[in-house]
Amino acid sequence: DSLGRWFSVAEARVTLPGSSHVTLQSALDITKRKINEQEFEEQTSKMENSSRLITLGEMASTITHEINQPLTAITAYANTALEVIDRAPEVNKTQVLEIYRKIANQAARIDKIIKNIRAFAKRRPTTLECVSLNSVFSDTMELGRLIEKKYAGVHVVYELPAVVPDVICDPVQIMQILMNLIRNAAEAILEHGSEDKTIMVSAKVGAKDVELSVGDHGPGISDTMKASLFTPFFSTKKNGLGLGLSTCQTIAESHNSRLRVRDNEGGGTVFFFDLKICFTKDSENKKQN
Ligand code: ADP
């Protein structure tokens, strides 16, 4: 700190003839490398931002179309309401209320589209830290309960090993990935009318990584569709915007991973990605205790 430089320090204990010990210490100045790494990270984050904006630019006509549809509907409904109020000798309250309800729904749809696009364009920077996977899971469970309420019949099950290591991640963003995947699974299950409505959220611990996965027994995804899944605005849903999976992919990439998809055993789909295990002295101590 006092020098304002970075050093990589190594130490070795050597036994000299006559059994006396000395400690050899070497310090390698790695300041330049550290500065390069920081610059590289800044550049990558800038590139990520501009590539997201370029994607949005390329998608301008799709976005215009998405917003134009509800806007045209709002204009049509508003004109009908005007006619009904203007022409009929007595206003039919039920009919007018129904028209206004439709207008409100379409306006809410535009609001949702704009919010999603804004979130996609302005993703906050990733802050990687060493966090307990247990805490990420317990926060996800809270939100998972909301999904179970919204998508009646769907059941989210969590499968965690007895000892869970700390992982390097941005916990809010990892929750965002898991929630998106759980919501997609719930929608696929209900749309398909699957008998098995269980969604499995699992963590598998490897030597250096933990694989997180969300699996369902929904309709599954064909190989042709798999190729387009992560492209922004790809959606098969009537009201889908198709930004969920591409946002999840960008987040996984900023964790040095990739979001991948495989067929689930017995039908359905599994989405999965990895997080690096955090090997600090602290987590080593925790493991030993
Ligand atoms: P959206 O949910 O707005 O359609 P996404 O990017 O989240 O956007 O998903 C893109 C498409 O991927 C969905 O429209 C759907 O066709 C498909 N998909 C995602 N998850 C699943 C799943 N678990 N099972 C089947 N299809 C899925």
PDB file of N, CA and C in Angstrom, residues 55-146:
ATOM      1  N   THR A  55     -27.082  -4.099 -30.309  1.00  0.00           N
ATOM      2  CA  THR A  55     -28.172  -5.068 -30.484  1.00  0.00           C
ATOM      3  C   THR A  55     -29.513  -4.348 -30.433  1.00  0.00           C
ATOM      4  N   LEU A  56     -29.638  -3.440 -29.453  1.00  0.00           N
ATOM      5  CA  LEU A  56     -30.909  -2.707 -29.345  1.00  0.00           C
ATOM      6  C   LEU A  56     -31.154  -1.867 -30.590  1.00  0.00           C
ATOM      7  N   GLY A  57     -30.078  -1.229 -31.100  1.00  0.00           N
ATOM      8  CA  GLY A  57     -30.197  -0.410 -32.307  1.00  0.00           C
ATOM      9  C   GLY A  57     -30.675  -1.253 -33.479  1.00  0.00           C
ATOM     10  N   GLU A  58     -30.050  -2.444 -33.622  1.00  0.00           N
ATOM     11  CA  GLU A  58     -30.433  -3.329 -34.722  1.00  0.00           C
ATOM     12  C   GLU A  58     -31.881  -3.775 -34.593  1.00  0.00           C
ATOM     13  N   MET A  59     -32.343  -3.799 -33.343  1.00  0.00           N
ATOM     14  CA  MET A  59     -33.688  -4.303 -33.090  1.00  0.00           C
ATOM     15  C   MET A  59     -34.739  -3.200 -33.109  1.00  0.00           C
ATOM     16  N   ALA A  60     -34.332  -1.985 -33.536  1.00  0.00           N
ATOM     17  CA  ALA A  60     -35.259  -0.843 -33.462  1.00  0.00           C
ATOM     18  C   ALA A  60     -36.605  -1.153 -34.123  1.00  0.00           C
ATOM     19  N   SER A  61     -36.575  -1.846 -35.297  1.00  0.00           N
ATOM     20  CA  SER A  61     -37.845  -2.078 -35.992  1.00  0.00           C
ATOM     21  C   SER A  61     -38.717  -3.066 -35.214  1.00  0.00           C
ATOM     22  N   THR A  62     -38.063  -4.072 -34.558  1.00  0.00           N
ATOM     23  CA  THR A  62     -38.838  -5.027 -33.740  1.00  0.00           C
ATOM     24  C   THR A  62     -39.475  -4.295 -32.565  1.00  0.00           C
ATOM     25  N   ILE A  63     -38.674  -3.402 -31.923  1.00  0.00           N
ATOM     26  CA  ILE A  63     -39.190  -2.672 -30.757  1.00  0.00           C
ATOM     27  C   ILE A  63     -40.368  -1.785 -31.180  1.00  0.00           C
ATOM     28  N   THR A  64     -40.191  -1.099 -32.316  1.00  0.00           N
ATOM     29  CA  THR A  64     -41.263  -0.222 -32.803  1.00  0.00           C
ATOM     30  C   THR A  64     -42.526  -1.042 -33.028  1.00  0.00           C
ATOM     31  N   HIS A  65     -42.347  -2.222 -33.626  1.00  0.00           N
ATOM     32  CA  HIS A  65     -43.496  -3.085 -33.904  1.00  0.00           C
ATOM     33  C   HIS A  65     -44.174  -3.512 -32.597  1.00  0.00           C
ATOM     34  N   GLU A  66     -43.327  -3.923 -31.610  1.00  0.00           N
ATOM     35  CA  GLU A  66     -43.844  -4.373 -30.303  1.00  0.00           C
ATOM     36  C   GLU A  66     -44.703  -3.284 -29.650  1.00  0.00           C
ATOM     37  N   ILE A  67     -44.237  -2.017 -29.758  1.00  0.00           N
ATOM     38  CA  ILE A  67     -44.953  -0.928 -29.098  1.00  0.00           C
ATOM     39  C   ILE A  67     -46.145  -0.475 -29.944  1.00  0.00           C
ATOM     40  N   ASN A  68     -45.978  -0.551 -31.281  1.00  0.00           N
ATOM     41  CA  ASN A  68     -47.047  -0.104 -32.179  1.00  0.00           C
ATOM     42  C   ASN A  68     -48.324  -0.909 -32.023  1.00  0.00           C
ATOM     43  N   GLN A  69     -48.153  -2.223 -31.799  1.00  0.00           N
ATOM     44  CA  GLN A  69     -49.344  -3.087 -31.701  1.00  0.00           C
ATOM     45  C   GLN A  69     -50.297  -2.631 -30.594  1.00  0.00           C
ATOM     46  N   PRO A  70     -49.822  -2.551 -29.326  1.00  0.00           N
ATOM     47  CA  PRO A  70     -50.750  -2.083 -28.286  1.00  0.00           C
ATOM     48  C   PRO A  70     -51.214  -0.649 -28.501  1.00  0.00           C
ATOM     49  N   LEU A  71     -50.332   0.187 -29.125  1.00  0.00           N
ATOM     50  CA  LEU A  71     -50.700   1.578 -29.356  1.00  0.00           C
ATOM     51  C   LEU A  71     -51.871   1.666 -30.352  1.00  0.00           C
ATOM     52  N   THR A  72     -51.806   0.842 -31.417  1.00  0.00           N
ATOM     53  CA  THR A  72     -52.904   0.817 -32.395  1.00  0.00           C
ATOM     54  C   THR A  72     -54.186   0.361 -31.713  1.00  0.00           C
ATOM     55  N   ALA A  73     -54.047  -0.664 -30.845  1.00  0.00           N
ATOM     56  CA  ALA A  73     -55.226  -1.173 -30.132  1.00  0.00           C
ATOM     57  C   ALA A  73     -55.813  -0.080 -29.243  1.00  0.00           C
ATOM     58  N   ILE A  74     -54.931   0.672 -28.540  1.00  0.00           N
ATOM     59  CA  ILE A  74     -55.421   1.737 -27.646  1.00  0.00           C
ATOM     60  C   ILE A  74     -56.211   2.775 -28.456  1.00  0.00           C
ATOM     61  N   THR A  75     -55.656   3.182 -29.623  1.00  0.00           N
ATOM     62  CA  THR A  75     -56.338   4.168 -30.463  1.00  0.00           C
ATOM     63  C   THR A  75     -57.715   3.646 -30.877  1.00  0.00           C
ATOM     64  N   ALA A  76     -57.765   2.376 -31.310  1.00  0.00           N
ATOM     65  CA  ALA A  76     -59.033   1.800 -31.761  1.00  0.00           C
ATOM     66  C   ALA A  76     -60.046   1.759 -30.614  1.00  0.00           C
ATOM     67  N   TYR A  77     -59.602   1.292 -29.437  1.00  0.00           N
ATOM     68  CA  TYR A  77     -60.521   1.207 -28.285  1.00  0.00           C
ATOM     69  C   TYR A  77     -61.009   2.588 -27.882  1.00  0.00           C
ATOM     70  N   ALA A  78     -60.087   3.572 -27.881  1.00  0.00           N
ATOM     71  CA  ALA A  78     -60.468   4.925 -27.466  1.00  0.00           C
ATOM     72  C   ALA A  78     -61.511   5.489 -28.429  1.00  0.00           C
ATOM     73  N   ASN A  79     -61.314   5.255 -29.753  1.00  0.00           N
ATOM     74  CA  ASN A  79     -62.299   5.739 -30.740  1.00  0.00           C
ATOM     75  C   ASN A  79     -63.653   5.072 -30.531  1.00  0.00           C
ATOM     76  N   THR A  80     -63.634   3.757 -30.261  1.00  0.00           N
ATOM     77  CA  THR A  80     -64.900   3.050 -30.015  1.00  0.00           C
ATOM     78  C   THR A  80     -65.598   3.655 -28.804  1.00  0.00           C
ATOM     79  N   ALA A  81     -64.829   3.905 -27.737  1.00  0.00           N
ATOM     80  CA  ALA A  81     -65.426   4.474 -26.513  1.00  0.00           C
ATOM     81  C   ALA A  81     -66.059   5.823 -26.827  1.00  0.00           C
ATOM     82  N   LEU A  82     -65.347   6.642 -27.624  1.00  0.00           N
ATOM     83  CA  LEU A  82     -65.884   7.970 -27.993  1.00  0.00           C
ATOM     84  C   LEU A  82     -67.221   7.822 -28.723  1.00  0.00           C
ATOM     85  N   GLU A  83     -67.224   6.866 -29.679  1.00  0.00           N
ATOM     86  CA  GLU A  83     -68.453   6.656 -30.460  1.00  0.00           C
ATOM     87  C   GLU A  83     -69.606   6.211 -29.568  1.00  0.00           C
ATOM     88  N   VAL A  84     -69.314   5.243 -28.699  1.00  0.00           N
ATOM     89  CA  VAL A  84     -70.351   4.707 -27.801  1.00  0.00           C
ATOM     90  C   VAL A  84     -70.921   5.830 -26.944  1.00  0.00           C
ATOM     91  N   ILE A  85     -70.034   6.654 -26.378  1.00  0.00           N
ATOM     92  CA  ILE A  85     -70.493   7.735 -25.492  1.00  0.00           C
ATOM     93  C   ILE A  85     -71.255   8.795 -26.290  1.00  0.00           C
ATOM     94  N   ASP A  86     -70.752   9.088 -27.501  1.00  0.00           N
ATOM     95  CA  ASP A  86     -71.310  10.160 -28.313  1.00  0.00           C
ATOM     96  C   ASP A  86     -72.679   9.798 -28.907  1.00  0.00           C
ATOM     97  N   ARG A  87     -72.799   8.539 -29.430  1.00  0.00           N
ATOM     98  CA  ARG A  87     -73.992   8.183 -30.208  1.00  0.00           C
ATOM     99  C   ARG A  87     -75.168   7.677 -29.387  1.00  0.00           C
ATOM    100  N   ALA A  88     -74.832   6.832 -28.392  1.00  0.00           N
ATOM    101  CA  ALA A  88     -75.939   6.199 -27.680  1.00  0.00           C
ATOM    102  C   ALA A  88     -76.704   7.242 -26.863  1.00  0.00           C
ATOM    103  N   PRO A  89     -78.051   7.160 -26.831  1.00  0.00           N
ATOM    104  CA  PRO A  89     -78.824   8.132 -26.042  1.00  0.00           C
ATOM    105  C   PRO A  89     -78.457   8.030 -24.560  1.00  0.00           C
ATOM    106  N   GLU A  90     -78.237   6.792 -24.113  1.00  0.00           N
ATOM    107  CA  GLU A  90     -77.797   6.624 -22.717  1.00  0.00           C
ATOM    108  C   GLU A  90     -76.515   5.803 -22.710  1.00  0.00           C
ATOM    109  N   VAL A  91     -75.542   6.241 -21.933  1.00  0.00           N
ATOM    110  CA  VAL A  91     -74.252   5.524 -21.933  1.00  0.00           C
ATOM    111  C   VAL A  91     -74.401   4.157 -21.271  1.00  0.00           C
ATOM    112  N   ASN A  92     -73.936   3.127 -22.005  1.00  0.00           N
ATOM    113  CA  ASN A  92     -73.944   1.784 -21.434  1.00  0.00           C
ATOM    114  C   ASN A  92     -72.673   1.628 -20.601  1.00  0.00           C
ATOM    115  N   LYS A  93     -72.828   1.760 -19.283  1.00  0.00           N
ATOM    116  CA  LYS A  93     -71.672   1.823 -18.388  1.00  0.00           C
ATOM    117  C   LYS A  93     -70.793   0.573 -18.503  1.00  0.00           C
ATOM    118  N   THR A  94     -71.449  -0.611 -18.558  1.00  0.00           N
ATOM    119  CA  THR A  94     -70.681  -1.865 -18.605  1.00  0.00           C
ATOM    120  C   THR A  94     -69.803  -1.902 -19.853  1.00  0.00           C
ATOM    121  N   GLN A  95     -70.419  -1.489 -20.992  1.00  0.00           N
ATOM    122  CA  GLN A  95     -69.675  -1.540 -22.249  1.00  0.00           C
ATOM    123  C   GLN A  95     -68.477  -0.571 -22.217  1.00  0.00           C
ATOM    124  N   VAL A  96     -68.721   0.637 -21.713  1.00  0.00           N
ATOM    125  CA  VAL A  96     -67.638   1.632 -21.668  1.00  0.00           C
ATOM    126  C   VAL A  96     -66.522   1.192 -20.708  1.00  0.00           C
ATOM    127  N   LEU A  97     -66.941   0.625 -19.566  1.00  0.00           N
ATOM    128  CA  LEU A  97     -65.934   0.162 -18.596  1.00  0.00           C
ATOM    129  C   LEU A  97     -65.041  -0.907 -19.219  1.00  0.00           C
ATOM    130  N   GLU A  98     -65.672  -1.827 -19.960  1.00  0.00           N
ATOM    131  CA  GLU A  98     -64.932  -2.915 -20.610  1.00  0.00           C
ATOM    132  C   GLU A  98     -63.903  -2.348 -21.587  1.00  0.00           C
ATOM    133  N   ILE A  99     -64.312  -1.339 -22.351  1.00  0.00           N
ATOM    134  CA  ILE A  99     -63.384  -0.720 -23.324  1.00  0.00           C
ATOM    135  C   ILE A  99     -62.209  -0.073 -22.585  1.00  0.00           C
ATOM    136  N   TYR A 100     -62.519   0.647 -21.488  1.00  0.00           N
ATOM    137  CA  TYR A 100     -61.452   1.311 -20.738  1.00  0.00           C
ATOM    138  C   TYR A 100     -60.496   0.301 -20.093  1.00  0.00           C
ATOM    139  N   ARG A 101     -61.042  -0.854 -19.685  1.00  0.00           N
ATOM    140  CA  ARG A 101     -60.202  -1.903 -19.101  1.00  0.00           C
ATOM    141  C   ARG A 101     -59.188  -2.388 -20.144  1.00  0.00           C
ATOM    142  N   LYS A 102     -59.700  -2.542 -21.385  1.00  0.00           N
ATOM    143  CA  LYS A 102     -58.819  -2.988 -22.465  1.00  0.00           C
ATOM    144  C   LYS A 102     -57.728  -1.948 -22.738  1.00  0.00           C
ATOM    145  N   ILE A 103     -58.129  -0.671 -22.699  1.00  0.00           N
ATOM    146  CA  ILE A 103     -57.136   0.405 -22.918  1.00  0.00           C
ATOM    147  C   ILE A 103     -56.057   0.344 -21.836  1.00  0.00           C
ATOM    148  N   ALA A 104     -56.497   0.177 -20.582  1.00  0.00           N
ATOM    149  CA  ALA A 104     -55.537   0.129 -19.466  1.00  0.00           C
ATOM    150  C   ALA A 104     -54.586  -1.054 -19.633  1.00  0.00           C
ATOM    151  N   ASN A 105     -55.104  -2.216 -20.060  1.00  0.00           N
ATOM    152  CA  ASN A 105     -54.261  -3.401 -20.247  1.00  0.00           C
ATOM    153  C   ASN A 105     -53.188  -3.176 -21.303  1.00  0.00           C
ATOM    154  N   GLN A 106     -53.593  -2.561 -22.417  1.00  0.00           N
ATOM    155  CA  GLN A 106     -52.643  -2.317 -23.510  1.00  0.00           C
ATOM    156  C   GLN A 106     -51.588  -1.298 -23.074  1.00  0.00           C
ATOM    157  N   ALA A 107     -52.011  -0.294 -22.298  1.00  0.00           N
ATOM    158  CA  ALA A 107     -51.050   0.706 -21.818  1.00  0.00           C
ATOM    159  C   ALA A 107     -50.049   0.048 -20.873  1.00  0.00           C
ATOM    160  N   ALA A 108     -50.540  -0.891 -20.033  1.00  0.00           N
ATOM    161  CA  ALA A 108     -49.654  -1.603 -19.103  1.00  0.00           C
ATOM    162  C   ALA A 108     -48.639  -2.439 -19.883  1.00  0.00           C
ATOM    163  N   ARG A 109     -49.075  -2.975 -21.017  1.00  0.00           N
ATOM    164  CA  ARG A 109     -48.174  -3.790 -21.851  1.00  0.00           C
ATOM    165  C   ARG A 109     -47.027  -2.926 -22.386  1.00  0.00           C
ATOM    166  N   ILE A 110     -47.369  -1.709 -22.849  1.00  0.00           N
ATOM    167  CA  ILE A 110     -46.319  -0.802 -23.345  1.00  0.00           C
ATOM    168  C   ILE A 110     -45.340  -0.464 -22.218  1.00  0.00           C
ATOM    169  N   ASP A 111     -45.891  -0.223 -21.039  1.00  0.00           N
ATOM    170  CA  ASP A 111     -45.073   0.107 -19.881  1.00  0.00           C
ATOM    171  C   ASP A 111     -44.075  -1.025 -19.605  1.00  0.00           C
ATOM    172  N   LYS A 112     -44.565  -2.276 -19.689  1.00  0.00           N
ATOM    173  CA  LYS A 112     -43.718  -3.451 -19.416  1.00  0.00           C
ATOM    174  C   LYS A 112     -42.595  -3.548 -20.464  1.00  0.00           C
ATOM    175  N   ILE A 113     -42.974  -3.335 -21.724  1.00  0.00           N
ATOM    176  CA  ILE A 113     -41.976  -3.416 -22.804  1.00  0.00           C
ATOM    177  C   ILE A 113     -40.862  -2.393 -22.562  1.00  0.00           C
ATOM    178  N   ILE A 114     -41.258  -1.164 -22.248  1.00  0.00           N
ATOM    179  CA  ILE A 114     -40.262  -0.099 -22.059  1.00  0.00           C
ATOM    180  C   ILE A 114     -39.372  -0.395 -20.850  1.00  0.00           C
ATOM    181  N   LYS A 115     -39.979  -0.892 -19.765  1.00  0.00           N
ATOM    182  CA  LYS A 115     -39.189  -1.200 -18.558  1.00  0.00           C
ATOM    183  C   LYS A 115     -38.164  -2.279 -18.869  1.00  0.00           C
ATOM    184  N   ASN A 116     -38.588  -3.327 -19.607  1.00  0.00           N
ATOM    185  CA  ASN A 116     -37.678  -4.420 -19.944  1.00  0.00           C
ATOM    186  C   ASN A 116     -36.525  -3.944 -20.806  1.00  0.00           C
ATOM    187  N   ILE A 117     -36.836  -3.095 -21.791  1.00  0.00           N
ATOM    188  CA  ILE A 117     -35.782  -2.605 -22.685  1.00  0.00           C
ATOM    189  C   ILE A 117     -34.800  -1.740 -21.892  1.00  0.00           C
ATOM    190  N   ARG A 118     -35.347  -0.915 -20.998  1.00  0.00           N
ATOM    191  CA  ARG A 118     -34.487  -0.057 -20.184  1.00  0.00           C
ATOM    192  C   ARG A 118     -33.550  -0.917 -19.309  1.00  0.00           C
ATOM    193  N   ALA A 119     -34.112  -1.968 -18.710  1.00  0.00           N
ATOM    194  CA  ALA A 119     -33.300  -2.842 -17.849  1.00  0.00           C
ATOM    195  C   ALA A 119     -32.217  -3.526 -18.673  1.00  0.00           C
ATOM    196  N   PHE A 120     -32.547  -3.914 -19.912  1.00  0.00           N
ATOM    197  CA  PHE A 120     -31.594  -4.599 -20.772  1.00  0.00           C
ATOM    198  C   PHE A 120     -30.457  -3.656 -21.174  1.00  0.00           C
ATOM    199  N   ALA A 121     -30.819  -2.395 -21.508  1.00  0.00           N
ATOM    200  CA  ALA A 121     -29.819  -1.445 -21.991  1.00  0.00           C
ATOM    201  C   ALA A 121     -28.929  -0.936 -20.867  1.00  0.00           C
ATOM    202  N   LYS A 122     -29.504  -0.829 -19.669  1.00  0.00           N
ATOM    203  CA  LYS A 122     -28.768  -0.179 -18.581  1.00  0.00           C
ATOM    204  C   LYS A 122     -28.457  -1.144 -17.465  1.00  0.00           C
ATOM    205  N   ARG A 123     -27.937  -2.304 -17.784  1.00  0.00           N
ATOM    206  CA  ARG A 123     -27.650  -3.248 -16.715  1.00  0.00           C
ATOM    207  C   ARG A 123     -26.560  -2.649 -15.819  1.00  0.00           C
ATOM    208  N   ARG A 124     -26.759  -2.781 -14.490  1.00  0.00           N
ATOM    209  CA  ARG A 124     -25.744  -2.199 -13.619  1.00  0.00           C
ATOM    210  C   ARG A 124     -24.483  -3.062 -13.677  1.00  0.00           C
ATOM    211  N   PRO A 125     -23.299  -2.466 -13.423  1.00  0.00           N
ATOM    212  CA  PRO A 125     -22.067  -3.245 -13.559  1.00  0.00           C
ATOM    213  C   PRO A 125     -22.023  -4.414 -12.579  1.00  0.00           C
ATOM    214  N   THR A 126     -21.340  -5.486 -12.989  1.00  0.00           N
ATOM    215  CA  THR A 126     -21.230  -6.668 -12.135  1.00  0.00           C
ATOM    216  C   THR A 126     -20.216  -6.412 -11.022  1.00  0.00           C
ATOM    217  N   THR A 127     -20.591  -6.700  -9.779  1.00  0.00           N
ATOM    218  CA  THR A 127     -19.646  -6.585  -8.670  1.00  0.00           C
ATOM    219  C   THR A 127     -19.388  -7.972  -8.120  1.00  0.00           C
ATOM    220  N   LEU A 128     -18.228  -8.521  -8.444  1.00  0.00           N
ATOM    221  CA  LEU A 128     -17.933  -9.891  -8.001  1.00  0.00           C
ATOM    222  C   LEU A 128     -17.410  -9.882  -6.574  1.00  0.00           C
ATOM    223  N   GLU A 129     -17.971 -10.760  -5.743  1.00  0.00           N
ATOM    224  CA  GLU A 129     -17.482 -10.897  -4.366  1.00  0.00           C
ATOM    225  C   GLU A 129     -17.592 -12.354  -3.950  1.00  0.00           C
ATOM    226  N   CYS A 130     -16.967 -12.648  -2.797  1.00  0.00           N
ATOM    227  CA  CYS A 130     -17.002 -14.010  -2.291  1.00  0.00           C
ATOM    228  C   CYS A 130     -18.245 -14.151  -1.418  1.00  0.00           C
ATOM    229  N   VAL A 131     -19.238 -14.910  -1.833  1.00  0.00           N
ATOM    230  CA  VAL A 131     -20.462 -14.979  -1.029  1.00  0.00           C
ATOM    231  C   VAL A 131     -20.894 -16.416  -0.768  1.00  0.00           C
ATOM    232  N   SER A 132     -21.685 -16.583   0.270  1.00  0.00           N
ATOM    233  CA  SER A 132     -22.174 -17.917   0.604  1.00  0.00           C
ATOM    234  C   SER A 132     -23.306 -18.287  -0.359  1.00  0.00           C
ATOM    235  N   LEU A 133     -23.166 -19.460  -0.967  1.00  0.00           N
ATOM    236  CA  LEU A 133     -24.190 -19.911  -1.910  1.00  0.00           C
ATOM    237  C   LEU A 133     -25.513 -20.153  -1.182  1.00  0.00           C
ATOM    238  N   ASN A 134     -25.383 -20.527   0.107  1.00  0.00           N
ATOM    239  CA  ASN A 134     -26.597 -20.735   0.916  1.00  0.00           C
ATOM    240  C   ASN A 134     -27.445 -19.482   0.977  1.00  0.00           C
ATOM    241  N   SER A 135     -26.780 -18.316   1.139  1.00  0.00           N
ATOM    242  CA  SER A 135     -27.558 -17.084   1.271  1.00  0.00           C
ATOM    243  C   SER A 135     -28.200 -16.725  -0.076  1.00  0.00           C
ATOM    244  N   VAL A 136     -27.470 -16.995  -1.184  1.00  0.00           N
ATOM    245  CA  VAL A 136     -28.072 -16.733  -2.505  1.00  0.00           C
ATOM    246  C   VAL A 136     -29.319 -17.601  -2.671  1.00  0.00           C
ATOM    247  N   PHE A 137     -29.210 -18.864  -2.228  1.00  0.00           N
ATOM    248  CA  PHE A 137     -30.352 -19.775  -2.377  1.00  0.00           C
ATOM    249  C   PHE A 137     -31.510 -19.375  -1.482  1.00  0.00           C
ATOM    250  N   SER A 138     -31.219 -18.947  -0.220  1.00  0.00           N
ATOM    251  CA  SER A 138     -32.362 -18.639   0.645  1.00  0.00           C
ATOM    252  C   SER A 138     -33.090 -17.394   0.141  1.00  0.00           C
ATOM    253  N   ASP A 139     -32.340 -16.419  -0.445  1.00  0.00           N
ATOM    254  CA  ASP A 139     -33.020 -15.249  -1.036  1.00  0.00           C
ATOM    255  C   ASP A 139     -33.830 -15.672  -2.256  1.00  0.00           C
ATOM    256  N   THR A 140     -33.272 -16.622  -3.041  1.00  0.00           N
ATOM    257  CA  THR A 140     -33.992 -17.089  -4.237  1.00  0.00           C
ATOM    258  C   THR A 140     -35.282 -17.802  -3.824  1.00  0.00           C
ATOM    259  N   MET A 141     -35.209 -18.560  -2.712  1.00  0.00           N
ATOM    260  CA  MET A 141     -36.399 -19.290  -2.232  1.00  0.00           C
ATOM    261  C   MET A 141     -37.543 -18.335  -1.921  1.00  0.00           C
ATOM    262  N   GLU A 142     -37.189 -17.194  -1.296  1.00  0.00           N
ATOM    263  CA  GLU A 142     -38.224 -16.187  -0.978  1.00  0.00           C
ATOM    264  C   GLU A 142     -38.975 -15.790  -2.252  1.00  0.00           C
ATOM    265  N   LEU A 143     -38.176 -15.480  -3.302  1.00  0.00           N
ATOM    266  CA  LEU A 143     -38.790 -15.048  -4.552  1.00  0.00           C
ATOM    267  C   LEU A 143     -39.484 -16.214  -5.254  1.00  0.00           C
ATOM    268  N   GLY A 144     -38.934 -17.423  -5.066  1.00  0.00           N
ATOM    269  CA  GLY A 144     -39.525 -18.628  -5.670  1.00  0.00           C
ATOM    270  C   GLY A 144     -40.944 -18.844  -5.172  1.00  0.00           C
ATOM    271  N   ARG A 145     -41.159 -18.477  -3.890  1.00  0.00           N
ATOM    272  CA  ARG A 145     -42.503 -18.640  -3.321  1.00  0.00           C
ATOM    273  C   ARG A 145     -43.511 -17.753  -4.057  1.00  0.00           C
ATOM    274  N   LEU A 146     -43.052 -16.560  -4.458  1.00  0.00           N
ATOM    275  CA  LEU A 146     -43.941 -15.651  -5.195  1.00  0.00           C
ATOM    276  C   LEU A 146     -44.327 -16.272  -6.538  1.00  0.00           C
TER     277      LEU A 146
END
